[in-house]
Short mmCIF file of C-alpha atoms in Angstrom, two decimals:
data_model
loop_
_atom_site.label_atom_id
_atom_site.label_comp_id
_atom_site.label_asym_id
_atom_site.label_seq_id
_atom_site.Cartn_x
_atom_site.Cartn_y
_atom_site.Cartn_z
CA MET A 29 0.23 0.14 0.05
CA SER A 30 1.48 3.50 -1.08
CA VAL A 31 1.04 6.81 0.51
CA GLU A 32 0.54 9.99 -0.24
CA PRO A 33 3.03 12.70 0.24
CA PRO A 34 2.14 15.09 1.98
CA SER A 35 0.17 18.16 0.17
CA SER A 36 3.07 20.34 -0.15
CA GLY A 37 0.40 23.68 0.90
CA ARG A 38 0.09 22.21 4.82
CA PRO A 39 2.65 22.24 7.57
CA THR A 40 3.04 19.47 8.80
CA GLY A 41 5.71 20.78 11.41
CA PRO A 42 6.55 22.92 14.16
CA PRO A 43 7.20 26.65 12.38
CA SER A 44 10.82 27.92 12.91
CA GLY A 45 10.36 30.07 14.03
CA PRO A 46 9.73 31.21 17.37
CA LEU A 47 6.12 30.76 18.98
CA SER A 48 6.46 34.21 21.05
CA GLY A 49 6.28 36.39 18.33
CA PRO A 50 8.40 38.91 16.55
CA SER A 51 10.75 40.33 18.91
CA GLN A 52 10.03 44.34 18.00
CA PRO A 53 6.95 46.02 18.59
CA PRO A 54 5.46 46.74 15.02
CA SER A 55 7.52 49.86 13.00
CA GLY A 56 3.74 51.35 12.05
CA PRO A 57 0.78 52.13 13.90
CA PRO A 58 -1.47 49.52 15.26
CA SER A 59 -4.67 48.89 12.70
CA GLN A 60 -7.73 51.01 13.59
CA PRO A 61 -11.34 49.43 13.60
CA PRO A 62 -13.55 49.77 10.83
CA SER A 63 -16.00 52.52 11.16
CA SER A 64 -18.69 52.47 12.87
CA GLY A 65 -20.89 54.31 10.35
CA GLY A 66 -22.90 51.77 9.65
CA THR A 67 -25.95 50.08 10.83
CA GLY A 68 -23.68 47.45 13.40
CA ALA A 69 -21.89 48.42 16.83
CA PRO A 70 -19.49 50.03 17.75
CA GLY A 71 -16.26 48.26 18.43
CA PRO A 72 -14.13 48.41 21.83
CA GLU A 73 -11.56 51.05 21.60
CA PRO A 74 -8.35 49.75 20.84
CA ARG A 75 -5.75 49.17 23.59
CA ARG A 76 -3.02 51.87 23.77
CA PRO A 77 0.48 50.90 23.66
CA TRP A 78 2.38 50.95 27.25
CA TRP A 79 5.72 52.74 24.70
CA ARG A 80 3.53 55.34 23.91
CA SER A 81 2.40 56.07 27.66
CA VAL A 82 6.26 56.31 28.46
CA PRO A 83 5.95 60.46 28.11
CA ARG A 84 3.49 60.78 29.93
CA ILE A 85 4.74 58.88 33.31
CA ALA A 86 7.48 60.13 33.07
CA ALA A 87 5.81 63.35 33.34
CA ILE A 88 4.05 62.89 35.96
CA ALA A 89 6.59 61.57 37.85
CA GLY A 90 8.70 64.25 37.45
CA VAL A 91 5.95 65.95 39.23
CA VAL A 92 6.00 64.81 41.67
CA VAL A 93 9.54 64.09 42.62
CA ALA A 94 9.52 68.35 42.22
CA ALA A 95 6.85 68.72 43.91
CA VAL A 96 9.42 66.61 47.27
CA VAL A 97 12.20 68.70 45.99
CA LEU A 98 10.09 71.94 47.58
CA ALA A 99 8.73 70.33 50.54
CA VAL A 100 12.14 69.56 51.63
CA VAL A 101 14.21 72.11 50.44
CA LEU A 102 11.21 73.91 52.92
CA SER A 103 11.14 71.57 55.29
CA SER A 104 15.40 71.97 55.74
CA GLY A 105 15.33 76.04 55.59
CA ASP A 106 17.48 75.90 52.51
CA GLY A 107 15.32 77.84 49.70
CA GLY A 108 17.71 80.71 48.61
CA GLY A 109 16.54 82.72 50.12
CA GLY A 110 20.30 84.84 51.14
CA GLY A 111 20.27 84.42 54.29
CA ASN A 112 16.76 85.13 55.51
CA GLY A 113 13.88 83.10 57.71
CA THR A 114 14.23 79.81 60.18
CA SER A 115 17.42 77.93 60.69
CA ALA A 116 17.39 74.03 58.98
CA ASP A 117 16.09 72.44 63.31
CA GLY A 118 13.53 74.96 64.03
CA GLU A 119 15.45 76.84 66.01
CA VAL A 120 15.23 80.76 68.15
CA PHE A 121 17.35 82.26 69.16
CA LEU A 122 17.22 83.88 72.91
CA GLN A 123 18.85 87.23 73.12
CA ALA A 124 19.41 88.72 76.50
CA ALA A 125 18.74 93.28 76.32
CA GLY A 126 22.42 94.01 77.11
CA LYS A 127 24.30 91.32 74.79
CA THR A 128 25.78 91.23 71.84
CA GLY A 129 25.34 88.58 70.44
CA PRO A 130 26.76 85.81 68.22
CA ASP A 131 27.80 87.46 64.22
CA PRO A 132 27.70 91.25 65.53
CA PHE A 133 28.38 93.49 62.47
CA THR A 134 29.07 96.27 64.23
CA GLU A 135 30.29 97.84 68.35
CA SER A 136 27.56 97.89 70.67
CA THR A 137 25.35 101.25 70.42
CA ALA A 138 22.77 100.58 72.91
CA THR A 139 23.43 103.30 75.87
CA ASP A 140 20.75 101.82 77.89
CA ASN A 141 19.21 99.02 77.46
CA SER A 142 16.96 98.35 81.28
CA ALA A 143 13.47 99.49 80.15
CA PRO A 144 11.29 97.36 82.24
CA PRO A 145 8.79 94.63 81.82
CA ALA A 146 5.77 95.31 79.63
CA THR A 147 4.52 90.86 79.90
CA PRO A 148 0.95 90.05 77.92
CA THR A 149 -1.82 88.91 79.70
CA PRO A 150 -1.32 85.10 78.24
CA ALA A 151 -3.95 83.94 75.73
CA THR A 152 -7.76 82.18 77.05
CA GLU A 153 -7.84 78.18 76.79
CA SER A 154 -9.12 78.05 73.78
CA ALA A 155 -6.19 79.28 72.39
CA PRO A 156 -4.07 77.53 70.56
CA SER A 157 -0.56 76.20 71.22
CA ASN A 158 1.06 77.72 69.28
CA ALA A 159 -0.52 80.39 68.85
CA VAL A 160 0.93 84.40 67.57
CA ARG A 161 0.58 86.99 69.49
CA GLY A 162 0.73 89.78 66.67
CA VAL A 163 1.05 94.03 68.27
CA ASP A 164 0.42 97.07 66.39
CA GLY A 165 3.74 98.92 65.28
CA GLY A 166 2.60 102.13 66.70
CA ALA A 167 0.00 101.10 69.50
CA PRO A 168 1.18 103.34 72.65
CA GLY A 169 3.64 102.44 74.86
CA LEU A 170 3.93 99.18 73.28
CA TYR A 171 7.91 100.29 73.97
CA GLY A 172 9.77 102.75 76.27
CA GLY A 173 12.56 104.54 77.03
CA SER A 174 13.80 108.24 79.29
CA ARG A 175 12.69 111.67 77.91
CA ASN A 176 15.45 113.48 76.59
CA ALA A 177 17.81 110.80 75.32
CA ALA A 178 17.65 107.96 72.53
CA ALA A 179 17.86 104.34 73.17
CA CYS A 180 21.10 103.82 70.85
CA ASP A 181 22.82 106.07 69.30
CA VAL A 182 22.55 106.39 65.91
CA GLU A 183 25.97 108.55 64.42
CA GLN A 184 27.72 105.61 66.04
CA GLN A 185 26.50 103.34 64.62
CA ILE A 186 27.33 105.25 60.91
CA GLU A 187 30.41 105.64 61.47
CA TYR A 188 31.60 102.00 62.46
CA LEU A 189 29.78 100.57 59.52
CA GLN A 190 31.34 103.27 56.89
CA ALA A 191 35.12 102.28 57.98
CA ALA A 192 33.88 98.66 56.94
CA PRO A 193 32.75 99.49 53.72
CA ASP A 194 31.94 95.06 53.33
CA ARG A 195 29.33 95.18 56.24
CA ASN A 196 27.86 98.16 55.15
CA GLN A 197 27.26 96.83 52.25
CA ALA A 198 25.93 93.55 54.05
CA PHE A 199 23.56 95.93 56.46
CA ALA A 200 22.06 97.59 52.72
CA SER A 201 21.55 94.39 51.24
CA VAL A 202 19.50 93.12 54.30
CA ALA A 203 17.75 96.86 54.43
CA HIS A 204 17.07 97.35 50.88
CA VAL A 205 18.66 100.47 49.57
CA ASP A 206 22.09 101.61 48.39
CA ALA A 207 25.54 101.28 50.23
CA SER A 208 25.70 105.03 50.51
CA GLY A 209 22.34 105.55 51.32
CA VAL A 210 22.33 103.68 54.38
CA PRO A 211 23.51 106.86 56.97
CA ALA A 212 19.55 108.54 55.61
CA TYR A 213 18.04 105.19 56.68
CA LEU A 214 19.93 104.78 59.54
CA ARG A 215 18.46 108.49 60.58
CA SER A 216 14.89 108.32 59.60
CA LEU A 217 14.94 106.12 62.27
CA THR A 218 13.41 105.96 66.25
CA PRO A 219 15.87 104.60 68.76
CA VAL A 220 13.55 103.27 71.81
CA GLN A 221 13.54 100.56 73.61
CA LEU A 222 11.10 96.74 73.36
CA ARG A 223 8.90 96.56 76.36
CA MET A 224 7.75 92.60 75.38
CA ASP A 225 10.77 90.07 74.37
CA THR A 226 10.07 90.40 70.40
CA ARG A 227 10.42 87.98 67.97
CA VAL A 228 12.09 89.20 64.79
CA THR A 229 14.72 87.64 62.20
CA ASN A 230 18.23 88.95 63.32
CA HIS A 231 21.28 88.74 60.98
CA GLY A 232 24.83 88.14 62.16
CA TYR A 233 27.48 88.86 59.67
CA ARG A 234 29.08 86.06 58.88
CA ASP A 235 32.08 84.79 56.01
CA GLY A 236 31.55 88.39 54.23
CA ALA A 237 27.79 87.95 54.19
CA ALA A 238 24.47 88.35 56.27
CA THR A 239 22.88 85.42 57.55
CA GLY A 240 19.29 85.38 58.82
CA TYR A 241 17.35 83.17 61.62
CA GLN A 242 15.02 83.61 63.93
CA ALA A 243 15.14 85.06 67.39
CA VAL A 244 13.34 86.60 70.57
CA LEU A 245 15.14 89.53 71.48
CA GLN A 246 14.56 89.46 75.69
CA SER A 247 12.47 93.18 76.91
CA GLY A 248 15.70 96.74 77.31
CA THR A 249 16.62 94.75 73.55
CA ALA A 250 17.27 98.75 73.02
CA VAL A 251 16.30 99.41 69.02
CA LEU A 252 16.13 101.25 66.08
CA VAL A 253 12.36 101.10 64.68
CA ASP A 254 11.64 101.70 60.93
CA ASP A 255 7.57 104.68 60.71
CA ARG A 256 6.00 102.08 60.90
CA GLY A 257 7.09 101.41 64.21
CA VAL A 258 8.50 98.22 63.47
CA PRO A 259 12.20 96.57 64.50
CA ARG A 260 14.72 96.78 61.75
CA VAL A 261 18.35 97.47 64.25
CA ARG A 262 19.39 95.65 66.59
CA CYS A 263 22.05 98.90 69.27
CA ALA A 264 23.25 95.90 71.09
CA CYS A 265 25.16 94.37 67.66
CA GLY A 266 24.34 96.78 64.50
CA ASN A 267 22.62 94.26 63.42
CA PRO A 268 19.76 95.25 60.71
CA LEU A 269 16.04 93.23 61.97
CA THR A 270 13.15 91.73 60.17
CA PRO A 271 10.08 90.62 60.08
CA PRO A 272 9.75 86.15 61.49
CA VAL A 273 9.34 84.00 59.16
CA ALA A 274 5.82 81.97 59.91
CA GLN A 275 7.45 78.86 61.68
CA GLN A 276 5.32 75.86 63.14
CA GLY A 277 5.24 72.64 65.09
CA THR A 278 7.90 72.11 67.63
CA LEU A 279 11.05 74.71 67.67
CA LYS A 280 14.58 74.24 70.67
CA ARG A 281 14.72 76.62 72.12
CA THR A 282 18.62 77.93 72.44
CA GLY A 283 20.92 80.99 73.11
CA ASP A 284 19.89 83.30 76.25
CA SER A 285 17.90 82.15 78.84
CA TRP A 286 16.19 84.80 81.84
CA PRO A 287 13.97 84.74 84.00
CA SER A 288 11.21 86.62 83.26
CA TYR A 289 10.63 84.64 79.77
CA ARG A 290 7.64 82.71 79.06
CA SER A 291 6.88 81.65 75.29
CA SER A 292 3.01 82.57 75.48
CA ASN A 293 5.02 86.23 75.92
CA VAL A 294 6.51 86.84 72.60
CA VAL A 295 4.98 88.90 71.05
CA VAL A 296 5.00 89.67 66.83
CA ILE A 297 5.64 92.95 66.41
CA MET A 298 3.57 94.15 62.79
CA PRO A 299 3.97 97.36 60.62
CA SER A 300 1.21 99.92 61.88
CA THR A 301 -1.76 100.66 59.33
CA THR A 302 -0.36 104.61 58.47
CA VAL A 303 3.23 106.25 59.27
CA VAL A 304 3.57 106.61 62.51
CA LYS A 305 5.12 110.65 63.87
CA VAL A 306 4.71 110.12 66.52
CA PHE A 307 5.62 108.08 69.07
CA VAL A 308 4.17 107.62 72.93
CA ILE A 309 6.06 105.54 74.62
CA PHE A 310 6.43 105.03 79.14
CA ASP A 311 9.53 106.69 81.39
CA ASP A 312 10.02 104.23 84.01
CA GLU A 313 12.30 106.28 85.14
CA ARG A 314 10.39 109.68 85.39
CA ASP A 315 7.06 107.00 85.54
CA GLU A 316 6.15 109.34 82.62
CA TRP A 317 4.26 108.45 79.16
CA ILE A 318 6.92 110.71 76.45
CA ALA A 319 5.39 111.99 72.97
CA ARG A 320 9.56 111.13 70.29
CA GLU A 321 9.21 112.20 67.22
CA ARG A 322 9.01 109.85 64.14
CA GLY A 323 14.11 109.96 63.85
CA ASP A 324 14.46 111.33 66.43
CA ASP A 325 16.96 111.16 69.22
CA GLY A 326 14.65 112.40 72.34
CA ASP A 327 16.78 116.39 71.94
CA LYS A 328 12.90 116.62 70.77
CA ASP A 329 10.65 113.98 73.09
CA LYS A 330 7.15 116.10 75.41
CA LYS A 331 5.81 115.06 78.06
CA THR A 332 1.73 113.51 77.51
CA ASP A 333 -0.96 112.80 78.50
CA ARG A 334 -1.73 108.95 79.53
CA PRO A 335 -3.30 107.27 76.64
CA VAL A 336 -7.08 106.35 77.26
CA GLN A 337 -5.34 102.14 76.42
CA PRO A 338 -2.01 102.78 77.58
CA SER A 339 -1.98 99.02 77.76
CA PRO A 340 -1.35 96.82 74.14
CA SER A 341 -3.93 95.24 72.31
CA VAL A 342 -2.34 91.77 71.47
CA SER A 343 -4.74 89.57 69.37
CA VAL A 344 -3.71 85.69 68.62
CA SER A 345 -4.20 83.47 65.09
CA THR A 346 -2.43 80.21 64.37
CA PRO A 347 0.38 80.04 61.55
CA LYS A 348 -0.39 78.36 58.72
CA ALA A 349 3.56 76.59 56.76
CA PRO A 350 6.53 78.24 57.18
CA SER A 351 8.72 80.33 54.22
CA SER A 352 11.62 82.17 53.13
CA PRO A 353 14.42 79.80 55.07
CA SER A 354 18.41 81.46 56.72
CA SER A 355 21.33 79.93 59.26
CA PRO A 356 22.33 79.80 62.61
CA PRO A 357 23.78 82.61 64.44
CA THR A 358 27.83 79.97 64.87
CA SER A 359 27.40 80.72 68.72
CA ASN A 360 27.07 77.23 71.60
CA PRO A 361 23.30 77.70 73.24
CA GLU A 362 23.49 78.32 76.71
CA SER A 363 21.04 76.43 76.48
CA SER A 364 18.96 73.32 74.02
CA THR A 365 14.70 72.11 75.27
CA PRO A 366 12.38 71.75 72.81
CA GLU A 367 9.86 74.51 73.49
CA THR A 368 6.03 74.69 71.53
CA SER A 369 6.03 77.36 69.21
CA THR A 370 4.45 80.30 70.28
CA SER A 371 5.42 83.12 68.90
CA GLU A 372 5.68 82.42 65.26
CA PRO A 373 3.70 85.26 62.79
CA PRO A 374 0.32 83.65 61.43
CA THR A 375 -1.28 83.57 57.58
CA THR A 376 -4.72 84.18 58.75
CA GLU A 377 -6.53 87.13 60.72
CA PRO A 378 -6.76 87.04 64.79
CA GLU A 379 -9.42 85.31 65.44
CA SER A 380 -9.35 84.92 68.92
CA PRO A 381 -10.90 87.78 71.35
CA GLU A 382 -8.01 90.44 72.02
CA THR A 383 -5.61 90.08 75.38
CA SER A 384 -4.08 93.72 76.26
CA VAL A 385 -0.82 93.97 78.41
CA PRO A 386 -0.78 95.42 82.08
CA PRO A 387 -0.41 98.85 82.00
CA PRO A 388 2.18 101.14 84.41
CA ASP A 389 1.19 102.10 87.43
CA GLU A 390 1.24 105.31 86.77
CA ASP A 391 -2.25 108.28 86.61
CA THR A 392 0.41 111.74 84.04
CA ALA A 393 -1.54 114.03 82.75
CA THR A 394 -0.16 116.73 81.57
CA THR A 395 -0.47 116.93 77.34
CA SER A 396 2.09 117.99 74.33
CA GLN A 397 0.78 115.25 72.00
CA SER A 398 -1.24 112.65 72.18
CA ALA A 399 -1.33 109.08 71.12
CA PRO A 400 -1.32 108.37 67.84
CA THR A 401 -5.31 106.81 66.74
CA GLU A 402 -4.84 103.62 64.04
CA ALA A 403 -6.67 101.64 63.66
CA ALA A 404 -4.39 97.49 64.02
CA PRO A 405 -3.56 96.28 61.21
CA GLN A 406 -5.26 91.65 60.62
CA SER A 407 -2.20 90.07 60.23
CA PRO A 408 1.31 90.50 61.23
CA PRO A 409 4.13 90.88 58.65
CA LEU A 410 4.77 87.86 56.53
#
């Protein structure tokens, strides 16, 4: 019996190539389904090849990475803010009134650091633990001083900076003025003394540049304030000052210490909504109120009436987010204990009822100028 050979049109064995199909994707786009222009139901949409999604996946991944890097930079305090802001570890440096402190710009030009404190009343029990206490920079009684005597020697400060051009330039960069305009800028400021422990961004001079760090200045510190009542120079070291930077959570307290310090009493000075032409300050030594003209060194001081509201009102709010970064001071702190942040600048309007600072026990009534009556701004400077 004979067997016919298989037809040449039908294979009898396995294919010669691999069973998995082609090793490379097709060079052209996949075929599209036929048009659904007829009466039949449209066919299912073709699945998008995975290699077509690579650019989209890469773009999304890039956005996520950028967001993570930005969050890390903001939280670590290294966001290229030019040294103005918070330290990487949330450090707040306490500075006693009579001490020069780290990295001074100049020798001390303070002539008095003895103003008695005016302790603000603690916030109500409903206030959050990280509440911020803001005070209007034009409020009567916020600052102290002695009649006909400046708390700072402004002309000496000018001489120190003019003798050191590099320091003068660094100072000017923080003050946002030309180097040649520093003398006029300093003469436009008013010498007074703090009457509350006050949170600021301080700037030391290190390696030829200004380095910013968060600080609390003790009550009694001699400062120069601008025409909105905001501290701009710490006279014990000649350092330029700017408003503080918002922080959240737990802060590490370092630096000096003093018996009256309470984190709940630290205030942030907000710029007055109007230019302050006359500062109404309290002279504890003479137990009297003084009207000091803006930019005057005390020569034109006059006794004035006791203000209707002799204690600055303290408005309470809560910070929402951190801001620009900076580097901390270089000195070794005397203490290093964590504390709950109570003096960060807020980013929302105050919602709690106002509390007041206890007024000094005085009742003088001679007059030459009255206290400014500007309304306090709604949120601290940030």
